[in-house]
Amino acid sequence: MPAEELTESPPRKSGDGGDRKHPTKPTAYRRSPRVMRTFIGSILLLFLLAGVAALVLYLVYRPSKPRFAVVGAAIYDLNVTAPTVVFSDMQITVTIRNPNARSTISYDRMAAYVSLGGQPLTPPLRLPPLEQDEKSTVVMSPVFGGVPVAVSPEVAAALAAAETYGVVALRLVVAGRIRYNPGPFHSGRVGMHVRCDLMAAHRRGMSGQVPLLAAAGCWVDA
């Protein structure tokens, strides 16, 4: 029987690749950039949808500031009792309008006073807290004064001259905190500052209801 021919395989070069196994990247690793792009795109889309939803809710439930108006005034006493002291007793009727159809308004820590020439003629008066429904109007008639108040000589002289002339320019100031309650939401409490200027026909010695010579304009900062 012929002898088997033995053949020797030629030596493999180190660089020919032969049986060397090339490392193969896992499939998940090869796809990771695509997965990351999809994930980031989904997150951005969620943020965009959330922003659109928040904008829609804001436009629907956006509250408007309350509206104040002075509709009447009565002056029972307003005199310069000393060179720099004023004694007053007056009542001012104010309407507060909530113009919002989807938001109630809560008022608290409210105080009011009457001033002339930038100086108070009455001490601050605490007003009761108030819960106001949508599209509603509240009427308040606080009474101010009752105690002497020190003023500057300029304000005392201006008040005496105004009573002689028959027209007194007064300012009602209301300060406090409000909170809007639009639908299912609640805002934080914010400060409120109201200024109402009124021209009252009043002379020294007169007492009672006084005509308002012009519509009292009120400015609300809230």
Coordinates of C-alpha atoms in Angstrom, one line a residue:
M1 CA 0.0 0.0 0.0
P2 CA 1.5 3.3 -1.0
A3 CA 2.6 5.5 1.7
E4 CA 0.5 8.5 2.4
E5 CA 2.0 11.6 1.2
L6 CA 2.5 14.1 3.9
T7 CA 2.3 17.7 2.9
E8 CA 3.4 20.5 5.2
S9 CA 1.2 23.5 5.1
P10 CA 3.2 26.6 4.4
P11 CA 3.7 28.8 7.4
R12 CA 1.1 31.5 7.7
K13 CA 2.3 35.0 7.9
S14 CA 1.4 37.0 10.9
G15 CA -0.4 39.5 8.8
D16 CA -2.5 37.3 6.5
G17 CA -5.4 37.0 8.9
G18 CA -5.7 33.2 8.8
D19 CA -7.7 32.0 11.7
R20 CA -7.3 35.2 13.7
K21 CA -10.7 36.4 14.8
H22 CA -11.5 40.0 14.2
P23 CA -13.4 41.6 17.0
T24 CA -17.0 42.4 16.0
K25 CA -18.9 45.3 17.6
P26 CA -22.1 44.2 19.3
T27 CA -25.3 45.1 17.4
A28 CA -26.5 47.3 20.3
Y29 CA -23.3 49.2 20.2
R30 CA -23.5 49.7 16.4
R31 CA -27.1 51.0 16.8
S32 CA -26.5 53.2 19.9
P33 CA -26.1 56.5 17.9
R34 CA -29.5 55.9 16.2
V35 CA -31.0 55.0 19.6
M36 CA -29.6 58.1 21.2
R37 CA -30.9 60.3 18.4
T38 CA -34.4 58.8 18.8
F39 CA -34.3 59.2 22.5
I40 CA -33.2 62.9 22.4
G41 CA -35.8 63.6 19.7
S42 CA -38.5 62.1 21.9
I43 CA -37.4 64.2 24.8
L44 CA -37.4 67.4 22.7
L45 CA -40.9 66.5 21.4
L46 CA -42.2 66.0 24.9
F47 CA -40.8 69.4 26.0
L48 CA -42.4 71.0 22.9
L49 CA -45.8 69.5 23.6
A50 CA -45.5 70.5 27.3
G51 CA -44.7 74.1 26.2
V52 CA -47.6 74.2 23.8
A53 CA -50.0 72.9 26.5
A54 CA -48.7 75.4 29.0
L55 CA -49.2 78.2 26.5
V56 CA -52.7 77.1 25.8
L57 CA -53.6 76.9 29.5
Y58 CA -52.0 80.3 30.1
L59 CA -54.1 81.9 27.3
V60 CA -57.3 80.3 28.5
Y61 CA -56.9 80.9 32.2
R62 CA -54.7 84.1 32.2
P63 CA -56.1 86.3 34.9
S64 CA -56.6 90.1 34.6
K65 CA -56.1 92.5 37.4
P66 CA -59.1 93.6 39.4
R67 CA -60.7 97.0 38.7
F68 CA -61.3 99.6 41.4
A69 CA -63.5 102.6 41.1
V70 CA -64.6 105.3 43.6
V71 CA -68.4 105.9 43.2
G72 CA -69.1 108.1 46.2
A73 CA -67.7 110.1 49.1
A74 CA -69.0 111.7 52.3
I75 CA -66.9 114.2 54.3
Y76 CA -68.2 114.7 57.8
D77 CA -65.2 116.5 59.2
L78 CA -62.0 117.7 57.6
N79 CA -60.2 120.5 59.4
V80 CA -56.7 121.8 60.2
T81 CA -56.9 121.9 64.0
A82 CA -53.4 123.0 64.5
P83 CA -50.7 124.4 62.2
T84 CA -49.5 120.9 61.3
V85 CA -52.4 118.7 62.5
V86 CA -55.5 117.5 60.5
F87 CA -58.6 115.9 61.9
S88 CA -60.8 114.1 59.4
D89 CA -63.9 111.9 59.4
M90 CA -64.9 110.6 55.9
Q91 CA -66.4 107.7 54.1
I92 CA -65.5 106.6 50.6
T93 CA -67.5 104.1 48.6
V94 CA -65.4 101.8 46.3
T95 CA -66.4 99.1 43.8
I96 CA -64.1 96.2 43.1
R97 CA -64.7 94.4 39.9
N98 CA -63.3 90.9 39.0
P99 CA -63.2 90.9 35.2
N100 CA -62.2 87.3 34.9
A101 CA -64.6 84.7 33.6
R102 CA -62.4 81.7 34.8
S103 CA -60.7 83.0 37.9
T104 CA -61.7 83.9 41.4
I105 CA -59.6 86.4 43.3
S106 CA -58.6 86.3 47.0
Y107 CA -57.6 89.5 48.9
D108 CA -55.9 89.6 52.2
R109 CA -53.8 91.9 54.4
M110 CA -55.5 94.9 52.9
A111 CA -55.2 98.4 54.4
A112 CA -56.3 101.7 53.1
Y113 CA -55.9 105.4 53.9
V114 CA -56.7 108.8 52.4
S115 CA -53.9 111.2 51.4
L116 CA -53.4 114.7 50.2
G117 CA -50.2 116.0 48.5
G118 CA -48.5 112.6 49.0
Q119 CA -49.1 112.6 52.8
P120 CA -51.7 110.6 54.7
L121 CA -54.6 112.5 56.2
T122 CA -56.0 109.4 57.9
P123 CA -54.3 106.5 59.7
P124 CA -54.2 103.1 57.9
L125 CA -57.5 101.2 58.1
R126 CA -57.4 97.4 58.0
L127 CA -59.9 95.9 55.6
P128 CA -61.4 92.4 55.9
P129 CA -60.2 89.6 53.7
L130 CA -62.3 89.0 50.6
E131 CA -63.1 86.1 48.2
Q132 CA -64.4 87.4 44.9
D133 CA -66.2 85.1 42.4
E134 CA -65.8 85.3 38.6
K135 CA -67.3 88.3 36.9
S136 CA -68.6 89.8 40.1
T137 CA -68.5 93.3 41.7
V138 CA -68.1 94.0 45.4
V139 CA -69.0 97.3 47.1
M140 CA -67.0 98.6 50.1
S141 CA -67.7 101.8 52.1
P142 CA -64.9 102.1 54.7
V143 CA -64.9 105.0 57.2
F144 CA -61.6 106.8 57.6
G145 CA -60.1 109.2 60.2
G146 CA -61.4 109.8 63.7
V147 CA -57.9 110.7 65.1
P148 CA -55.6 113.7 64.5
V149 CA -52.8 113.2 62.0
A150 CA -49.7 115.2 61.8
V151 CA -48.8 116.7 58.4
S152 CA -46.3 119.1 56.9
P153 CA -47.0 122.8 57.0
E154 CA -47.3 122.8 53.2
V155 CA -50.0 120.1 53.2
A156 CA -51.9 121.9 56.0
A157 CA -51.8 125.2 54.0
A158 CA -52.9 123.4 50.8
L159 CA -55.8 121.8 52.6
A160 CA -57.0 125.1 54.1
A161 CA -56.7 126.8 50.7
A162 CA -58.6 124.0 49.0
E163 CA -61.5 124.1 51.5
T164 CA -61.7 127.9 51.0
Y165 CA -61.8 127.4 47.2
G166 CA -64.3 124.6 47.5
V167 CA -62.5 121.7 45.7
V168 CA -60.3 119.2 47.6
A169 CA -58.1 116.8 45.6
L170 CA -57.8 113.5 47.6
R171 CA -56.2 110.2 46.9
L172 CA -57.4 106.8 48.2
V173 CA -54.6 104.3 48.6
V174 CA -55.3 100.6 49.1
A175 CA -52.5 98.0 49.6
G176 CA -52.6 94.3 50.2
R177 CA -52.0 90.9 48.7
I178 CA -54.1 89.0 46.1
R179 CA -54.1 85.5 44.7
Y180 CA -55.7 84.4 41.5
N181 CA -57.4 81.0 41.3
P182 CA -57.9 80.3 37.6
G183 CA -59.9 77.0 37.2
P184 CA -57.9 74.2 38.8
F185 CA -54.8 76.3 39.4
H186 CA -53.7 78.7 42.1
S187 CA -51.2 81.4 41.8
G188 CA -48.9 82.6 44.5
R189 CA -49.8 85.7 46.5
V190 CA -48.6 88.9 45.0
G191 CA -48.6 92.4 46.3
M192 CA -51.3 94.9 45.2
H193 CA -51.2 98.6 45.3
V194 CA -54.2 100.8 44.2
R195 CA -54.3 104.5 43.8
C196 CA -57.6 106.4 43.2
D197 CA -57.6 110.2 42.7
L198 CA -60.8 112.1 43.3
M199 CA -61.9 115.7 43.2
A200 CA -64.5 116.4 45.8
A201 CA -66.6 119.6 46.1
H202 CA -66.1 120.5 49.7
R203 CA -65.9 123.7 51.8
R204 CA -64.9 124.2 55.4
G205 CA -67.9 123.7 57.6
M206 CA -69.8 121.4 55.2
S207 CA -70.7 117.9 56.3
G208 CA -72.2 114.9 54.5
Q209 CA -72.2 113.5 51.0
V210 CA -70.0 115.5 48.5
P211 CA -70.2 115.6 44.7
L212 CA -67.4 114.1 42.8
L213 CA -66.4 116.6 40.1
A214 CA -64.8 114.0 37.8
A215 CA -64.7 110.3 37.5
A216 CA -62.1 109.0 39.9
G217 CA -59.4 107.1 38.0
C218 CA -57.9 104.1 39.8
W219 CA -54.6 102.5 38.9
V220 CA -53.9 98.9 40.1
D221 CA -50.4 97.5 40.3
A222 CA -50.5 93.7 41.0

